[in-house]
Short mmCIF file of C-alpha atoms in Angstrom, two decimals:
data_model
loop_
_atom_site.label_atom_id
_atom_site.label_comp_id
_atom_site.label_asym_id
_atom_site.label_seq_id
_atom_site.Cartn_x
_atom_site.Cartn_y
_atom_site.Cartn_z
CA MET A 1 -0.09 0.01 0.01
CA LEU A 2 0.91 3.49 -0.79
CA ARG A 3 2.39 5.79 2.16
CA ALA A 4 1.89 9.31 0.73
CA LEU A 5 2.64 13.10 1.49
CA ALA A 6 -0.05 15.63 0.61
CA VAL A 7 1.44 19.46 0.03
CA ASP A 8 -0.68 22.42 0.05
CA ASP A 9 -0.56 25.94 1.52
CA GLU A 10 -4.03 26.34 1.54
CA ARG A 11 -5.83 24.70 4.51
CA PRO A 12 -9.02 23.68 3.00
CA SER A 13 -7.56 22.36 -0.34
CA LEU A 14 -5.19 20.12 1.96
CA GLU A 15 -7.69 18.82 4.44
CA GLU A 16 -9.73 17.70 1.29
CA LEU A 17 -7.26 16.14 -0.30
CA LEU A 18 -6.21 14.04 2.81
CA TYR A 19 -9.94 13.20 3.18
CA LEU A 20 -10.07 11.80 -0.35
CA LEU A 21 -6.57 10.19 -0.30
CA ASN A 22 -7.60 8.43 3.26
CA ALA A 23 -10.72 7.12 1.41
CA ASP A 24 -8.79 4.99 -1.21
CA PRO A 25 -7.95 1.70 -0.57
CA ARG A 26 -4.52 1.75 -2.13
CA ILE A 27 -3.46 4.47 0.27
CA GLY A 28 -1.43 2.87 3.61
CA SER A 29 -0.53 6.19 5.29
CA VAL A 30 -1.02 9.82 4.47
CA GLU A 31 0.53 13.31 6.04
CA GLY A 32 -0.14 16.66 5.20
CA ALA A 33 2.47 19.49 4.84
CA GLY A 34 1.49 23.30 4.67
CA ASP A 35 4.39 24.30 2.52
CA ALA A 36 7.37 22.98 0.10
CA THR A 37 9.77 23.53 2.90
CA GLU A 38 8.14 21.56 5.43
CA ALA A 39 7.63 19.00 3.04
CA LEU A 40 11.18 18.86 1.98
CA ARG A 41 12.40 18.19 5.83
CA ARG A 42 9.55 15.39 5.78
CA ILE A 43 11.10 13.92 2.37
CA ASN A 44 14.76 13.89 3.84
CA ARG A 45 13.50 12.13 6.91
CA ALA A 46 11.80 9.52 4.57
CA LEU A 47 14.83 9.15 2.66
CA GLU A 48 17.10 8.92 5.70
CA SER A 49 14.87 6.03 6.68
CA GLY A 50 15.03 4.15 3.41
CA PRO A 51 12.58 2.75 1.00
CA ASP A 52 11.51 0.11 3.95
CA GLY A 53 11.95 2.25 6.86
CA PRO A 54 8.81 3.52 8.98
CA GLU A 55 9.40 7.04 7.76
CA ALA A 56 9.04 6.25 4.09
CA ILE A 57 7.25 8.04 1.77
CA ASP A 58 6.21 6.29 -1.70
CA VAL A 59 4.21 9.42 -3.60
CA VAL A 60 3.84 13.03 -3.11
CA PHE A 61 0.76 14.86 -3.99
CA LEU A 62 1.82 18.26 -4.64
CA ASP A 63 0.21 21.85 -5.03
CA ILE A 64 2.39 23.99 -7.39
CA GLN A 65 1.93 27.87 -6.57
CA MET A 66 3.02 28.39 -3.13
CA PRO A 67 4.72 31.05 -1.38
CA GLY A 68 8.63 30.87 -1.27
CA LEU A 69 9.69 27.19 -2.41
CA ASP A 70 6.85 26.37 -5.05
CA GLY A 71 6.08 22.79 -6.17
CA LEU A 72 7.98 23.02 -9.15
CA ASP A 73 11.11 23.83 -7.23
CA LEU A 74 10.53 21.16 -5.08
CA ALA A 75 9.87 18.52 -7.73
CA ARG A 76 13.30 19.63 -9.30
CA LEU A 77 15.30 18.97 -5.95
CA LEU A 78 13.74 15.54 -5.61
CA THR A 79 15.16 14.69 -9.07
CA GLY A 80 18.78 14.82 -7.97
CA PHE A 81 18.05 12.42 -4.96
CA ALA A 82 19.08 8.64 -5.74
CA ARG A 83 15.53 6.98 -4.85
CA PRO A 84 12.65 10.19 -4.55
CA PRO A 85 9.29 9.64 -4.00
CA LEU A 86 6.95 9.45 -7.08
CA VAL A 87 5.36 13.16 -7.24
CA VAL A 88 1.58 13.92 -8.65
CA PHE A 89 0.64 17.43 -9.12
CA VAL A 90 -2.54 18.56 -7.96
CA THR A 91 -3.11 22.29 -8.97
CA ALA A 92 -5.66 24.99 -10.17
CA HIS A 93 -3.50 25.78 -13.09
CA GLU A 94 -3.13 23.70 -16.55
CA ASP A 95 -0.47 25.78 -17.50
CA PHE A 96 2.43 23.82 -15.81
CA ALA A 97 1.52 20.53 -17.21
CA VAL A 98 4.44 20.49 -19.69
CA GLN A 99 7.17 21.47 -16.85
CA ALA A 100 5.29 19.16 -14.76
CA PHE A 101 5.49 15.85 -17.18
CA ASP A 102 9.41 17.14 -18.00
CA LEU A 103 9.96 16.47 -14.14
CA LYS A 104 8.84 12.82 -14.86
CA ALA A 105 5.49 13.68 -12.50
CA VAL A 106 3.43 10.20 -12.57
CA ASP A 107 -0.12 12.66 -13.27
CA TYR A 108 -1.39 16.09 -12.96
CA VAL A 109 -4.56 16.50 -11.45
CA LEU A 110 -6.45 20.06 -11.90
CA LYS A 111 -8.71 21.41 -8.78
CA PRO A 112 -11.12 21.11 -7.73
CA VAL A 113 -10.09 17.34 -7.29
CA ARG A 114 -12.98 15.14 -8.10
CA LYS A 115 -12.72 11.58 -6.44
CA GLU A 116 -12.65 9.76 -9.55
CA ARG A 117 -9.90 11.69 -11.07
CA LEU A 118 -7.71 11.25 -7.84
CA ALA A 119 -8.27 7.46 -7.81
CA GLU A 120 -6.76 7.57 -11.19
CA ALA A 121 -3.88 9.40 -10.01
CA VAL A 122 -3.33 6.91 -7.22
CA ARG A 123 -3.63 4.00 -9.49
CA ARG A 124 -0.57 5.28 -11.77
CA ALA A 125 1.24 5.88 -8.74
CA ALA A 126 0.39 2.18 -7.58
CA ALA A 127 1.18 0.82 -10.99
CA GLN A 128 4.81 2.27 -10.91
CA ARG A 129 5.50 1.28 -7.19
CA GLY A 130 4.18 -2.11 -8.21
CA THR A 131 1.73 -2.29 -5.41
CA THR A 132 -1.21 -4.36 -5.31
CA PRO A 133 -4.44 -2.55 -3.81
CA GLN A 134 -5.94 -4.07 -0.65
CA GLY A 135 -9.63 -4.51 -1.07
CA PRO A 136 -11.89 -3.04 -3.78
CA ALA A 137 -10.81 -0.57 -5.70
CA PRO A 138 -12.73 2.83 -6.80
CA ARG A 139 -14.40 2.22 -9.93
CA ILE A 140 -13.29 4.61 -12.34
CA PRO A 141 -15.83 5.70 -15.19
CA VAL A 142 -14.27 4.51 -18.80
CA HIS A 143 -15.10 6.85 -21.46
CA GLU A 144 -14.92 5.49 -24.91
CA PRO A 145 -15.34 8.22 -27.48
CA ASP A 146 -16.03 7.95 -31.27
CA PRO A 147 -13.31 8.79 -33.27
CA ASP A 148 -15.19 12.37 -33.91
CA HIS A 149 -13.94 13.42 -30.55
CA ILE A 150 -10.94 13.71 -28.42
CA ALA A 151 -11.00 13.45 -24.63
CA VAL A 152 -9.54 16.83 -22.60
CA GLU A 153 -9.45 17.44 -19.03
CA LEU A 154 -10.57 21.32 -17.88
CA GLY A 155 -10.78 22.10 -14.61
CA GLY A 156 -10.98 18.73 -13.27
CA VAL A 157 -13.81 17.59 -15.71
CA THR A 158 -13.25 15.41 -18.50
CA ARG A 159 -14.89 16.73 -21.78
CA PHE A 160 -14.78 15.56 -25.29
CA VAL A 161 -13.93 18.22 -28.42
CA ALA A 162 -15.04 17.45 -31.63
CA VAL A 163 -12.08 17.02 -34.15
CA ASP A 164 -13.79 18.99 -36.79
CA ASP A 165 -13.16 22.33 -34.33
CA ILE A 166 -9.66 21.88 -33.79
CA THR A 167 -7.94 24.38 -36.49
CA HIS A 168 -4.45 23.07 -35.72
CA VAL A 169 -2.11 21.49 -33.25
CA GLU A 170 1.07 22.64 -31.57
CA ALA A 171 3.57 20.41 -30.38
CA GLN A 172 4.77 20.97 -26.82
CA GLY A 173 7.05 17.91 -25.60
CA ASP A 174 5.63 14.79 -25.49
CA TYR A 175 2.36 16.56 -25.17
CA ALA A 176 0.19 18.67 -28.02
CA ARG A 177 -1.68 21.70 -27.78
CA LEU A 178 -5.37 21.52 -29.32
CA HIS A 179 -6.56 24.90 -30.73
CA THR A 180 -10.06 25.66 -31.63
CA ASP A 181 -12.03 28.96 -32.29
CA ARG A 182 -13.00 28.92 -28.36
CA GLY A 183 -9.67 28.27 -26.68
CA SER A 184 -7.02 25.74 -26.37
CA HIS A 185 -6.48 22.25 -24.63
CA LEU A 186 -3.33 20.38 -23.67
CA VAL A 187 -3.32 16.44 -24.25
CA ARG A 188 -0.71 14.01 -23.00
CA ILE A 189 -0.42 12.81 -26.85
CA PRO A 190 2.45 13.21 -29.23
CA LEU A 191 2.01 15.09 -32.17
CA SER A 192 3.10 12.50 -34.39
CA THR A 193 0.38 10.23 -32.60
CA LEU A 194 -2.21 12.79 -33.92
CA GLU A 195 -0.65 13.32 -37.14
CA GLU A 196 -0.93 9.37 -38.18
CA ARG A 197 -4.37 9.00 -36.35
CA TRP A 198 -6.07 12.30 -38.16
CA ARG A 199 -4.33 12.09 -41.50
CA SER A 200 -7.41 10.73 -43.04
CA ARG A 201 -9.49 13.53 -41.25
CA GLY A 202 -7.50 16.01 -43.64
CA PHE A 203 -4.69 17.40 -40.80
CA VAL A 204 -1.26 17.68 -42.39
CA ARG A 205 1.75 18.53 -41.20
CA ILE A 206 3.20 21.90 -41.85
CA HIS A 207 6.08 22.00 -39.41
CA ARG A 208 7.74 20.08 -36.90
CA ARG A 209 5.88 21.89 -34.36
CA HIS A 210 2.70 22.08 -36.29
CA LEU A 211 -0.19 20.14 -37.54
CA VAL A 212 -2.73 21.93 -39.33
CA ALA A 213 -6.60 20.77 -40.45
CA LEU A 214 -6.91 21.84 -43.98
CA ARG A 215 -10.44 22.86 -44.09
CA HIS A 216 -9.48 25.78 -41.76
CA ILE A 217 -6.90 27.28 -43.96
CA GLY A 218 -7.79 30.18 -44.85
CA GLU A 219 -5.04 31.37 -47.03
CA LEU A 220 -1.69 30.25 -48.22
CA ARG A 221 1.03 33.27 -48.11
CA LEU A 222 4.34 33.42 -50.04
CA ASP A 223 6.65 36.20 -48.63
CA ALA A 224 10.46 36.62 -49.68
CA GLY A 225 10.58 32.74 -50.07
CA THR A 226 8.72 31.98 -46.92
CA VAL A 227 5.41 30.18 -46.96
CA SER A 228 3.00 30.58 -44.23
CA VAL A 229 -0.69 30.03 -43.69
CA LEU A 230 -3.63 31.84 -42.22
CA ILE A 231 -5.79 30.04 -39.72
CA GLY A 232 -8.21 32.37 -38.24
CA SER A 233 -5.91 35.26 -37.18
CA GLU A 234 -3.24 33.14 -36.51
CA GLU A 235 -0.29 32.89 -39.40
CA LEU A 236 1.76 29.65 -39.05
CA GLN A 237 5.01 29.09 -40.99
CA VAL A 238 5.48 26.12 -43.19
CA SER A 239 8.82 24.53 -43.79
CA ARG A 240 10.61 23.85 -46.73
CA ARG A 241 10.32 20.12 -46.55
CA HIS A 242 6.56 20.38 -46.20
CA THR A 243 5.66 23.07 -48.72
CA ARG A 244 5.13 21.14 -51.81
CA GLU A 245 2.72 18.55 -50.13
CA LEU A 246 0.92 21.32 -48.60
CA ARG A 247 0.32 22.97 -51.72
CA ASP A 248 -0.43 19.55 -53.37
CA LEU A 249 -3.27 19.08 -51.02
CA LEU A 250 -4.75 22.36 -51.11
CA MET A 251 -4.88 22.39 -55.08
CA ARG A 252 -6.53 18.94 -54.96
CA ARG A 253 -8.89 20.17 -52.37
CA THR A 254 -9.70 23.25 -54.47
CA THR A 255 -9.98 21.50 -57.67
CA GLY A 256 -11.61 18.03 -56.41
#
């Protein structure tokens, strides 16, 4: 069973997180810390105790924005240890997801925390630690969206965005940011995977960082040898290696 540490400078959020973790049968014990400095002292004791010692910690559920040492700072410090605990970020801000996963976070849970979403984070941590649940694990709803939609998480709620509404996709490491007319969403899927999945739906790679939907291209521009496309009010550069393919596809689309 997992030994956990929850870290949040806001007392109500910390108490709620402790309550939800205590209710999960895969959590054997959980402590709370009100800031990252206190958490670091507790983690140092755990590391001195050893992985099987009485002070050991398997996973830290960590807020990001805290006064002084923040959650990302603490996670960076932990990467320097030989056997650090796993890290699950629990935050109200989606903007730090790429940095969080660059630090090898197990999961990134948005506030307000839902019981089912936190249970999924615990499941991932348990899988990495190789632990076996004691008693029945919480049931996690499994969504099987049709190919016309993609699941995104927004404010702790899983929603489904229509693929036809996505104008372009931007690579962000092992993640991709989906752009629509109403905003953007970060998903944990590499751009190369989406390129393969959506090729038949009219998406084409124009740059190592961008995948665009042909139907949303408003203009193809040529300026001093540089090619770009206009999608809404945003202009995206087309790399040389992708220019010919894009022009051929647009021509076929126009004459087809």
